[in-house]
PDB file of C-alpha atoms and ligand atoms in Angstrom:
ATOM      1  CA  UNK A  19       0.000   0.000   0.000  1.00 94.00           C
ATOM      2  CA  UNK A  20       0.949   3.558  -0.688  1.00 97.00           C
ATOM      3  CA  UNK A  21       0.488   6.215   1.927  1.00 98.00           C
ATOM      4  CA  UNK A  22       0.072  10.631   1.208  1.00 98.00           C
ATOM      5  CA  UNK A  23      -0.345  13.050   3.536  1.00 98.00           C
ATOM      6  CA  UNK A  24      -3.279  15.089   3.192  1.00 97.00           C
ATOM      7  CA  UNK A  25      -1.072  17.929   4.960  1.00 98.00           C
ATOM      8  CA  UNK A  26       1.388  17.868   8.112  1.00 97.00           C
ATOM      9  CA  UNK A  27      -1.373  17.760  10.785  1.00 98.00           C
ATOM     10  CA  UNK A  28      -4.345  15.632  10.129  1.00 98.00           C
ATOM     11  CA  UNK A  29      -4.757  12.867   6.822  1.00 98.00           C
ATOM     12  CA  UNK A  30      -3.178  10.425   5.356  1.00 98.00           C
ATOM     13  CA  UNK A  31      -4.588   8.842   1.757  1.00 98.00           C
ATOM     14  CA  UNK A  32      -3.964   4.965   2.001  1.00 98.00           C
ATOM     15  CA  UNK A  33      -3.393   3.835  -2.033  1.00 98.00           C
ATOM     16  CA  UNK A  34      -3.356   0.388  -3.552  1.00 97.00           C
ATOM     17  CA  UNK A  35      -5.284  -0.995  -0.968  1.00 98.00           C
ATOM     18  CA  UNK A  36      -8.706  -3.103  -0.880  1.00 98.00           C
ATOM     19  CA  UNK A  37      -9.953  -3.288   2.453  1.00 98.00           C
ATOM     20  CA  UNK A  38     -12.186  -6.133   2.042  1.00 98.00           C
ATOM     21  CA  UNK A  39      -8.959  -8.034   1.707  1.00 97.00           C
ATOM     22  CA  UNK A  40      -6.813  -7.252   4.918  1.00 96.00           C
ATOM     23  CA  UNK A  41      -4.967  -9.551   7.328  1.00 97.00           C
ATOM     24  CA  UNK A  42      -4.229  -9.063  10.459  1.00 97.00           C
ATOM     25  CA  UNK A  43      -0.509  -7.397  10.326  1.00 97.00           C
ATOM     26  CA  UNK A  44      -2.027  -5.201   8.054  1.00 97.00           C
ATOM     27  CA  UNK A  45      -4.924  -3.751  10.033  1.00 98.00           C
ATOM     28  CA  UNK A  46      -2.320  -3.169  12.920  1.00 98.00           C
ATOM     29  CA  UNK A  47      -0.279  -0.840  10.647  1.00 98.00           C
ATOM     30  CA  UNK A  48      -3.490   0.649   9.813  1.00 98.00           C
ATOM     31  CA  UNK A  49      -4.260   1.308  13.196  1.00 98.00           C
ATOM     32  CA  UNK A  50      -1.195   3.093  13.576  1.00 98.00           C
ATOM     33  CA  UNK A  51      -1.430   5.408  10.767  1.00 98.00           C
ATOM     34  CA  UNK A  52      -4.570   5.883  12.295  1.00 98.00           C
ATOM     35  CA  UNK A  53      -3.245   6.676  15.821  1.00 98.00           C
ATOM     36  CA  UNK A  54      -0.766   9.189  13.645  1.00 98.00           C
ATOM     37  CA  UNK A  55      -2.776  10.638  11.418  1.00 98.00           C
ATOM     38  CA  UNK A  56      -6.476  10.518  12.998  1.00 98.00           C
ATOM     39  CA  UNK A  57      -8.031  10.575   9.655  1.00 98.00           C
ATOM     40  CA  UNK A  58      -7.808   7.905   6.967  1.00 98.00           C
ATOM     41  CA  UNK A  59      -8.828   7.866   3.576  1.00 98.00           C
ATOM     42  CA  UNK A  60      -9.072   4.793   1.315  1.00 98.00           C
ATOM     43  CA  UNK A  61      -9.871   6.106  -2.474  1.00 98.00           C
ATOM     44  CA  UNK A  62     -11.330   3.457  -5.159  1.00 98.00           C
ATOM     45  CA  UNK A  63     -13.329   1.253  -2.731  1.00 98.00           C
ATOM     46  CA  UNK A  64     -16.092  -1.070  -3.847  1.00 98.00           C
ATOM     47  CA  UNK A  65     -18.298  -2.121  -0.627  1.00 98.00           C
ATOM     48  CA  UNK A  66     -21.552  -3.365  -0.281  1.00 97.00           C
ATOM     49  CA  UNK A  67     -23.043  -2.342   3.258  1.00 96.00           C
ATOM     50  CA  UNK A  68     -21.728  -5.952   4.050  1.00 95.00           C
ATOM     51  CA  UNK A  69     -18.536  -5.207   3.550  1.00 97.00           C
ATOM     52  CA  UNK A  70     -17.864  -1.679   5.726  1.00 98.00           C
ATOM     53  CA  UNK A  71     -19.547  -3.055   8.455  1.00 96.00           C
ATOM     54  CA  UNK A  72     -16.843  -6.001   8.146  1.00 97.00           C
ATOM     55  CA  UNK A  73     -14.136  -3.461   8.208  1.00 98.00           C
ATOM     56  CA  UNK A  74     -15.918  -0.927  10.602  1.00 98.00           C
ATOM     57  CA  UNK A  75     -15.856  -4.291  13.334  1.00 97.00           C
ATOM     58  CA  UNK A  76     -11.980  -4.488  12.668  1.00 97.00           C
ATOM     59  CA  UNK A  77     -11.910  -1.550  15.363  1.00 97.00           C
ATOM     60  CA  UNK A  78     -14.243  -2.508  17.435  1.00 98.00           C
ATOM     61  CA  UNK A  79     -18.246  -2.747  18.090  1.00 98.00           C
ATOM     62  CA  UNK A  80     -20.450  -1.078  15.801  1.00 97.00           C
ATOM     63  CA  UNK A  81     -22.908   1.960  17.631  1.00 94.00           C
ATOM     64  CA  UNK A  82     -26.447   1.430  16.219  1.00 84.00           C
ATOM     65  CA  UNK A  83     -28.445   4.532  16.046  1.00 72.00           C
ATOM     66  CA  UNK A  84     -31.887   4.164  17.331  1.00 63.00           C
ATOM     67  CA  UNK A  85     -34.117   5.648  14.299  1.00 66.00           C
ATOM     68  CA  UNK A  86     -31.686   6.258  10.973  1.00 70.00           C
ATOM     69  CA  UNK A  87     -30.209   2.765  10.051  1.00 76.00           C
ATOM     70  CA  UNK A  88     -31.014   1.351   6.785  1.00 84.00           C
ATOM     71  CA  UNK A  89     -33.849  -1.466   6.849  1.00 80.00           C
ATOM     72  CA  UNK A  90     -31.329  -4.069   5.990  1.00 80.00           C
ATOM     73  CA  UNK A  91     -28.413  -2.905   7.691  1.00 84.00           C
ATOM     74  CA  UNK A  92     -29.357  -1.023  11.103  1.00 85.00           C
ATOM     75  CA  UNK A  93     -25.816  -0.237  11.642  1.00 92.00           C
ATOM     76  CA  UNK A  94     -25.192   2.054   8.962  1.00 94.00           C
ATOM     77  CA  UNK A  95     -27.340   5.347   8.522  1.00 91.00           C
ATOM     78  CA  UNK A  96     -27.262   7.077   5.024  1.00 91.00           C
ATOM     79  CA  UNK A  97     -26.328  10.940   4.577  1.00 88.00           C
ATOM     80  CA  UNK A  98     -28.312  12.815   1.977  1.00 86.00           C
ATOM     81  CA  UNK A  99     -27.709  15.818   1.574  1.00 73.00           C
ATOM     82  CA  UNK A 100     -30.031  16.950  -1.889  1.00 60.00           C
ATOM     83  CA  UNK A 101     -31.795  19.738  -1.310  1.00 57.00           C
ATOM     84  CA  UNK A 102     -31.353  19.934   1.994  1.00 57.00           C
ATOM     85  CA  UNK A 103     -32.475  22.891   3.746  1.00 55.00           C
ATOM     86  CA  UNK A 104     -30.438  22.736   7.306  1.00 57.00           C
ATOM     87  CA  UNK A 105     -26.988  20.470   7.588  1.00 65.00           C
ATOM     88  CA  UNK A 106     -26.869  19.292  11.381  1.00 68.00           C
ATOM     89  CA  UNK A 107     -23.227  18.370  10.719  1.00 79.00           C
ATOM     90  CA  UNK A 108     -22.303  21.742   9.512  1.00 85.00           C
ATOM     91  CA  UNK A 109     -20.531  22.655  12.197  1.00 91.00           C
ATOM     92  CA  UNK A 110     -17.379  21.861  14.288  1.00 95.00           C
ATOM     93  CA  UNK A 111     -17.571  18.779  16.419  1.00 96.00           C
ATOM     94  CA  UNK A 112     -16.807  15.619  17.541  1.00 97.00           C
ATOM     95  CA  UNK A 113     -19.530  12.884  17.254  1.00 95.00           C
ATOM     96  CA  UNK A 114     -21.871  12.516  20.321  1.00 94.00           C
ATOM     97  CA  UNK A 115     -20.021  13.996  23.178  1.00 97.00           C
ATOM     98  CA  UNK A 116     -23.410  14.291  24.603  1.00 95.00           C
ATOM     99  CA  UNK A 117     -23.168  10.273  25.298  1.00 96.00           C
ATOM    100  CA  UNK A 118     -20.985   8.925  28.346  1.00 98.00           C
ATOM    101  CA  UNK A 119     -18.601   6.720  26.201  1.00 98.00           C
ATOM    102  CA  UNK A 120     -18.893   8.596  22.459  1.00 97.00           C
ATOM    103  CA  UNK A 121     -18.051   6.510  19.309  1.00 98.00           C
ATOM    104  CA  UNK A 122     -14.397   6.318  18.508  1.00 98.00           C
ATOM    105  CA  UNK A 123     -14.438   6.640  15.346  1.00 98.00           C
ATOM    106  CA  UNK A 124     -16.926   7.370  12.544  1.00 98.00           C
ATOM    107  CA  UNK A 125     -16.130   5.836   8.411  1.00 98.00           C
ATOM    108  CA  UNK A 126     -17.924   7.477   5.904  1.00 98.00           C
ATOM    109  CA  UNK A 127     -18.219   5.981   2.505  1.00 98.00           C
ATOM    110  CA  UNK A 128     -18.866   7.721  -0.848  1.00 98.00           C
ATOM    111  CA  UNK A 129     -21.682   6.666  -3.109  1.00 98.00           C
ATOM    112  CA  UNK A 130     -22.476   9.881  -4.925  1.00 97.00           C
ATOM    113  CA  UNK A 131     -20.586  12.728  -4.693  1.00 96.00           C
ATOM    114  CA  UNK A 132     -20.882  16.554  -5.844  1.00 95.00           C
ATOM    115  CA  UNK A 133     -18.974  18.087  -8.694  1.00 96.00           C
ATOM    116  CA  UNK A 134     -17.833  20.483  -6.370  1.00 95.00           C
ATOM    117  CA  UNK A 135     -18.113  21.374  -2.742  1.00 94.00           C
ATOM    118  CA  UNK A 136     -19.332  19.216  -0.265  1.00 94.00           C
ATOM    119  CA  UNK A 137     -15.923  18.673   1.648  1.00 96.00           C
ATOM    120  CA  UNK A 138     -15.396  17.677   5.370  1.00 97.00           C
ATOM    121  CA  UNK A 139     -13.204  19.322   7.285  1.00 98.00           C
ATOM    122  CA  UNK A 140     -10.865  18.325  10.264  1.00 98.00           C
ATOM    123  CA  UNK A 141      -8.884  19.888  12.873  1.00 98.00           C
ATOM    124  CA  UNK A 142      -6.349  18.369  15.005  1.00 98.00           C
ATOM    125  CA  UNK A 143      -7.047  19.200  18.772  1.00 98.00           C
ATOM    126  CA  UNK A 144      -3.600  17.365  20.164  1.00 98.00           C
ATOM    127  CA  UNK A 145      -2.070  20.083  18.550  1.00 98.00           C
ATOM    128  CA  UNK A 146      -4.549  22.677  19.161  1.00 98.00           C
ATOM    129  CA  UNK A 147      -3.656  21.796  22.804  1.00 98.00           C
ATOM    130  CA  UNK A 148       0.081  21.187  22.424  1.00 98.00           C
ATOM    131  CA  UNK A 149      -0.394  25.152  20.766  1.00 98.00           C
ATOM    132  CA  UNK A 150      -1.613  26.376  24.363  1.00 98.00           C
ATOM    133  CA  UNK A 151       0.869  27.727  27.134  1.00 98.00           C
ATOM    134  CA  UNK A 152       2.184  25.910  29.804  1.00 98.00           C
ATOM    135  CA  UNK A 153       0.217  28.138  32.084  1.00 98.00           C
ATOM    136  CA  UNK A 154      -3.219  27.826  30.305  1.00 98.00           C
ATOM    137  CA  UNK A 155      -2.628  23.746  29.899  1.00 98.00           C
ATOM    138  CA  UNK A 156      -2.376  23.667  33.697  1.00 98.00           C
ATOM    139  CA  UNK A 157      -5.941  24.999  33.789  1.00 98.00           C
ATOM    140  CA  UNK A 158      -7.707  23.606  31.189  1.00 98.00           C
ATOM    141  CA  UNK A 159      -6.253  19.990  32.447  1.00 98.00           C
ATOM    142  CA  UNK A 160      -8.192  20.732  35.794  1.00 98.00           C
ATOM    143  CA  UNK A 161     -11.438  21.295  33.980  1.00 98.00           C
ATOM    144  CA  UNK A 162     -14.765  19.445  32.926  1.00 98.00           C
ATOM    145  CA  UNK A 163     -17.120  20.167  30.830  1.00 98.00           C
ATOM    146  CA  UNK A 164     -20.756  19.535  30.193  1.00 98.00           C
ATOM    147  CA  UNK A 165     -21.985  18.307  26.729  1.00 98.00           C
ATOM    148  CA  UNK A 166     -25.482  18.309  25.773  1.00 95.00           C
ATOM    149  CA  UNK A 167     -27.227  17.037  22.563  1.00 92.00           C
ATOM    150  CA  UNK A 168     -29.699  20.005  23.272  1.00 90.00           C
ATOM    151  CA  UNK A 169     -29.177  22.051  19.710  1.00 84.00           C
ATOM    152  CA  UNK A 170     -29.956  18.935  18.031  1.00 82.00           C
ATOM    153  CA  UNK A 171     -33.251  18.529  19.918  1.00 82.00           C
ATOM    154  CA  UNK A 172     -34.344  21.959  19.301  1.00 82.00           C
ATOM    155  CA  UNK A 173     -33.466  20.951  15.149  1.00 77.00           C
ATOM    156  CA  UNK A 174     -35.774  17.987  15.312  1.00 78.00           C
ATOM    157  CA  UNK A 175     -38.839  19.503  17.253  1.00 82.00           C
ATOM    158  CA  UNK A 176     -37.980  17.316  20.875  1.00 85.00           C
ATOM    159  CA  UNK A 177     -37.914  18.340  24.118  1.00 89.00           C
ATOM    160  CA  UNK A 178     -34.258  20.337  24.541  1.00 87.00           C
ATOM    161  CA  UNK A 179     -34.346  19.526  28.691  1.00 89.00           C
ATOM    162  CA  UNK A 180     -34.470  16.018  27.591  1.00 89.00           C
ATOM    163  CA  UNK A 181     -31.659  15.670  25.613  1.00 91.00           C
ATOM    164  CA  UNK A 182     -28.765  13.510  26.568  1.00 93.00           C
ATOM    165  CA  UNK A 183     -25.993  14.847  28.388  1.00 95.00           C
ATOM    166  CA  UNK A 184     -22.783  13.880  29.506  1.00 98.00           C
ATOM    167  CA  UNK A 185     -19.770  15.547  31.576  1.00 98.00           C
ATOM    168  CA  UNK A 186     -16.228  15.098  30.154  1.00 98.00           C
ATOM    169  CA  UNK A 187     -12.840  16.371  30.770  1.00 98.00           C
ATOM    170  CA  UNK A 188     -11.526  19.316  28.566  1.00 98.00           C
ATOM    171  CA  UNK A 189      -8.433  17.850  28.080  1.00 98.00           C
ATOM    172  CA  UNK A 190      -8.628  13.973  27.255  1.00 98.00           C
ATOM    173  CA  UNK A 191      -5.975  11.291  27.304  1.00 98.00           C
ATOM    174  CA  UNK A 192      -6.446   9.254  23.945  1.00 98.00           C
ATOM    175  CA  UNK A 193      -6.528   5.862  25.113  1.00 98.00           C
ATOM    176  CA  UNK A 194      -3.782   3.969  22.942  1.00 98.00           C
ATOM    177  CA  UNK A 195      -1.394   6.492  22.281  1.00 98.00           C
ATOM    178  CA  UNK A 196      -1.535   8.209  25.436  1.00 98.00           C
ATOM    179  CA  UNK A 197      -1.417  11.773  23.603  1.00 98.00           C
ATOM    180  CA  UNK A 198      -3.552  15.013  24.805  1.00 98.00           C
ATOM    181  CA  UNK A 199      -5.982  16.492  23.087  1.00 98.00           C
ATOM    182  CA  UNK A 200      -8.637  19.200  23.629  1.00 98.00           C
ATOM    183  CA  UNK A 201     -12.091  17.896  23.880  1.00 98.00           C
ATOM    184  CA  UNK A 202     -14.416  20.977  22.966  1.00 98.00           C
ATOM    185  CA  UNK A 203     -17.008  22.174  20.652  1.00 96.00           C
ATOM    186  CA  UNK A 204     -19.655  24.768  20.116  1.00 93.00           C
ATOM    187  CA  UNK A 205     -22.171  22.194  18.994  1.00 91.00           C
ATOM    188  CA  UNK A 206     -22.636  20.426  22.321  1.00 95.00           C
ATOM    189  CA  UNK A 207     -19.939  21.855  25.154  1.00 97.00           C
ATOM    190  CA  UNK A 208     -22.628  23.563  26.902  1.00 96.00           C
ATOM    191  CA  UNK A 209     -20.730  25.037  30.066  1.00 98.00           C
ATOM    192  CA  UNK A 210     -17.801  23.393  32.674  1.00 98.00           C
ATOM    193  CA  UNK A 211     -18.830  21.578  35.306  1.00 98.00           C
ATOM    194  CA  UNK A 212     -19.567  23.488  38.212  1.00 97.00           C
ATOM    195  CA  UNK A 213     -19.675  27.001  36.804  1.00 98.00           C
ATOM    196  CA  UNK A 214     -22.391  28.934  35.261  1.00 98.00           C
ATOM    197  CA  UNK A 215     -23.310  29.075  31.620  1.00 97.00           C
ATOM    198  CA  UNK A 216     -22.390  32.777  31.671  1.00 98.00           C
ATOM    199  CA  UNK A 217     -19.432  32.506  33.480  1.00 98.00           C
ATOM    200  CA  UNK A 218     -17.877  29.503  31.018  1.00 98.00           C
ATOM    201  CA  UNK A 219     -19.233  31.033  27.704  1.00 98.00           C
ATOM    202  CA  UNK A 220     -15.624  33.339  27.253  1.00 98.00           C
ATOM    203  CA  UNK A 221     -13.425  30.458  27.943  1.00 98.00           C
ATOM    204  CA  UNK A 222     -15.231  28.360  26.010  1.00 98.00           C
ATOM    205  CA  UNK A 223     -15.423  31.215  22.633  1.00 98.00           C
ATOM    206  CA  UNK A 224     -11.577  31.519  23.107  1.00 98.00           C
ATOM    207  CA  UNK A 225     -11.258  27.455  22.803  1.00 98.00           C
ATOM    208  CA  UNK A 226     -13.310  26.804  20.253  1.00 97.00           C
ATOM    209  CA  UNK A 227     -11.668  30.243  17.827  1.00 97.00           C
ATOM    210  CA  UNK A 228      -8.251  28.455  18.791  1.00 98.00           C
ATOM    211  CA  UNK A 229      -9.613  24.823  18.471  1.00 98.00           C
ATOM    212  CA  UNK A 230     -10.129  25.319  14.376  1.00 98.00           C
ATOM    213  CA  UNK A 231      -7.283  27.309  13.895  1.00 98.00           C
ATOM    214  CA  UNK A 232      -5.898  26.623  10.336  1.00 98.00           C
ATOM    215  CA  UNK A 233      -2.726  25.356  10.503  1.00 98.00           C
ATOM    216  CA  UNK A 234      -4.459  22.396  12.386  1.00 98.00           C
ATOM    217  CA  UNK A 235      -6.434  21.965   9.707  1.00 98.00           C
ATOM    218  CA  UNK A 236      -7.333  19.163   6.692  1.00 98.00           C
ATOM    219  CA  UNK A 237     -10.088  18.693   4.388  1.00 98.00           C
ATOM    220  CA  UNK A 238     -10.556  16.162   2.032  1.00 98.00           C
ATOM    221  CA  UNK A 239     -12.857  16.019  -0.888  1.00 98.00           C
ATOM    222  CA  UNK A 240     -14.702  13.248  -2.155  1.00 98.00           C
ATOM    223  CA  UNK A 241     -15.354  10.810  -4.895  1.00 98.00           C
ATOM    224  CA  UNK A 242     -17.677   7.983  -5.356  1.00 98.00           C
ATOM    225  CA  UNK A 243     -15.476   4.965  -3.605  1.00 98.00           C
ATOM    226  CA  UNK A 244     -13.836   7.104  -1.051  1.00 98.00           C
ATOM    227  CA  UNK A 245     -14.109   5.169   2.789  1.00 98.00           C
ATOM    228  CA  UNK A 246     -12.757   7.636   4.995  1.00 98.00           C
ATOM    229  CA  UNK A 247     -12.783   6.970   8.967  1.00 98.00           C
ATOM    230  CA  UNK A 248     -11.845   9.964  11.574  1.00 98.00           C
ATOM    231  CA  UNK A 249     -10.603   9.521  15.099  1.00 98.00           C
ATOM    232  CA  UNK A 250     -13.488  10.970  17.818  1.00 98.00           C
ATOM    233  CA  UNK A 251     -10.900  11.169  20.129  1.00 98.00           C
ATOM    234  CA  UNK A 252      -8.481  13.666  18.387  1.00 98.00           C
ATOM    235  CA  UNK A 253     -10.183  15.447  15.788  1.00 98.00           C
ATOM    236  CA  UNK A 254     -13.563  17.850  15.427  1.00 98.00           C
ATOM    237  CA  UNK A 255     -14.812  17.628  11.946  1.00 98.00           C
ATOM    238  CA  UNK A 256     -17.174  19.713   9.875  1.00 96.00           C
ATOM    239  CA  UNK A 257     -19.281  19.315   6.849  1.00 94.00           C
ATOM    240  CA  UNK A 258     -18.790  21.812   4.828  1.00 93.00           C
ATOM    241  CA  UNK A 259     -22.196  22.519   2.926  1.00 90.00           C
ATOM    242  CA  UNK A 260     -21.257  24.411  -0.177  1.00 91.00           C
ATOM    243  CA  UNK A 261     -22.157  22.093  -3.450  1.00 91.00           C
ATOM    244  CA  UNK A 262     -26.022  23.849  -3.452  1.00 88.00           C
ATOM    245  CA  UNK A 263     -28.764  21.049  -4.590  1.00 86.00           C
ATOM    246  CA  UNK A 264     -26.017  18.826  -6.069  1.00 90.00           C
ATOM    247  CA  UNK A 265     -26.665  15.251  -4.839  1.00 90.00           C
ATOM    248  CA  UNK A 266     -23.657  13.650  -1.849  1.00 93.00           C
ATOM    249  CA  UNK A 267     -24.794  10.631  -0.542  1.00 94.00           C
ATOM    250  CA  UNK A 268     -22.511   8.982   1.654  1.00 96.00           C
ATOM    251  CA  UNK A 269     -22.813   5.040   4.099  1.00 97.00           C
ATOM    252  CA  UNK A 270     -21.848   5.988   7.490  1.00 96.00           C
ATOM    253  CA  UNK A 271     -21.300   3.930  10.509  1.00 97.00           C
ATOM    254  CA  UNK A 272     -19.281   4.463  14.027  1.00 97.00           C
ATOM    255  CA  UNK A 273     -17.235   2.184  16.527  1.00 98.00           C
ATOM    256  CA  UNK A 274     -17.987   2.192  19.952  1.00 98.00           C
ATOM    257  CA  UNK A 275     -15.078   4.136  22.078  1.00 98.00           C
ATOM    258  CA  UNK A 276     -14.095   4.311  26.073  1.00 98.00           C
ATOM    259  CA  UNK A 277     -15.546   6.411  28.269  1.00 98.00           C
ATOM    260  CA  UNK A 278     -13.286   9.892  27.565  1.00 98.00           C
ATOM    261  CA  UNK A 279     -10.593  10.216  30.766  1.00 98.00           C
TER     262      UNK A 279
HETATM  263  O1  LIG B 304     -21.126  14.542   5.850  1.00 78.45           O
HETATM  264  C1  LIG B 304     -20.004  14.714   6.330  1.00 78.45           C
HETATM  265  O2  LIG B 304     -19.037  15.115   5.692  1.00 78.45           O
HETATM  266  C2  LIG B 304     -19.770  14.436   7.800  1.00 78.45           C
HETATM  267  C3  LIG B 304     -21.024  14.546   8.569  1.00 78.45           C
HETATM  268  C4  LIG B 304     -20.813  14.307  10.022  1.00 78.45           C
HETATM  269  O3  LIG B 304     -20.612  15.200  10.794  1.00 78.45           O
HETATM  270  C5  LIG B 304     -20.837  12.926  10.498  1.00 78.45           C
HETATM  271  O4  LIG B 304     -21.095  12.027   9.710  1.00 78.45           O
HETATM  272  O5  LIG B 304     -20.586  12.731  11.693  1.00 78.45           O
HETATM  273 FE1  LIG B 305     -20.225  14.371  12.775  1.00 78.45          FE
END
């Protein structure tokens, strides 16, 4: 296999690859490009539903979503995005903080595809914390925050006090490389644990401006057979929703991950 950088900070485009077809030793060096990279992308695939969920459960246990699977397969949910009036995933985030123990990782698999636009977007937050001064570290590392799925509720019509929630550190240890990374985002951070909303909002603006800063930045574009998987536990994402009424539909599915410490 052949692997690119997408750039210095988050990416790397694995070539000459099928991943239908992997052994064991070669999932393992996957899994540390993976832990190096935090976002993978694996061009020219040809997978039936069958087959991603096969690779998806070479990381680990597949999260089922309660309403969205697909009939057949319940543990992948299809993206559409024609016409669509509102993206919920255009913004920066990582996926469902608002859960105790979020998905590790989320693959994303290309079946139509925009002539143009329609990117996702990543930012590395071990840098964005390695970035911070030795003084502000020592706080942030102290702090929790609470995440709520409340936005989401208020997009679907539900009750926004009922929403799941879940309190996490700021700073969390990723659990197989040991690395720190900031553990933020505007779509669900709500406030830190035990202060106000009002008193966390500033702190919280400041993170989030110097969470997505660009040099921590990727963003990959798609074509029909791209399988791309991101890391939940070092990188926000956004979908960037800029290819108008052009159709992108897209297979995704996530791996269960430990509970953030
Ligand atoms: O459609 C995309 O590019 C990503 C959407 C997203 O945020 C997700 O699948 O978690
Ligand atoms: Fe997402």
């Amino acid at each position: 296999m052949k692997v690119r950088r997408l750039t210095a900070p988050v990416g790397a485009v694995i070539e000459d690859i099928d991943v239908r077809k992997i052994d064991q030793e070669t999932w393992a060096e996957l899994n540390r490009l993976f832990c190096a990279h935090h976002v993978l992308v694996f061009p020219g695939q040809v997978l039936e539903p069958e087959d991603q969920m096969a690779f998806g459960r070479r990381w680990g246990s597949l999260v089922r979503h309660p309403y969205a699977g697909l009939d057949a397969c319940p543990d992948i949910i299809e993206l559409r995005n024609r016409g669509k009036r509102k993206d919920v995933n255009q913004h920066w985030h990582s996926d469902m903080t608002y859960n105790t123990a979020p998905p590790k990782l989320t693959m994303l698999y290309a079946l139509e595809t925009p002539e143009f636009g329609g990117d996702t977007a990543f930012a590395n937050q071990e840098l964005a914390y390695e970035a911070l001064s030795d003084g502000f570290k020592g706080m942030v590392d102290q702090l929790r925050a609470i995440h709520t799925a409340e936005g989401l509720a208020s997009l679907y019509g539900e009750d926004p006090a009922s929403a799941p929630r879940a309190e996490h550190p700021v700073v969390r240890v990723h659990d197989e490389t040991g690395r720190r990374a900031l553990y933020v985002c505007r779509a669900f951070t709500r406030r830190f644990a035990d202060w106000s909303r009002e008193e966390s909002v500033s702190l919280l603006d400041y993170l989030y401006q110097h969470s997505i800063r660009p040099e921590f930045q990727a963003r990959h574009t798609w074509k029909v057979g791209d399988l791309a998987m991101w890391d939940n536990r070092s990188v926000l994402h956004f979908a960037v929703h800029d290819h108008a009424d052009q159709s992108r539909v897209i297979h995704r599915l996530q791996v269960e991950g430990p509970v953030p410490a």
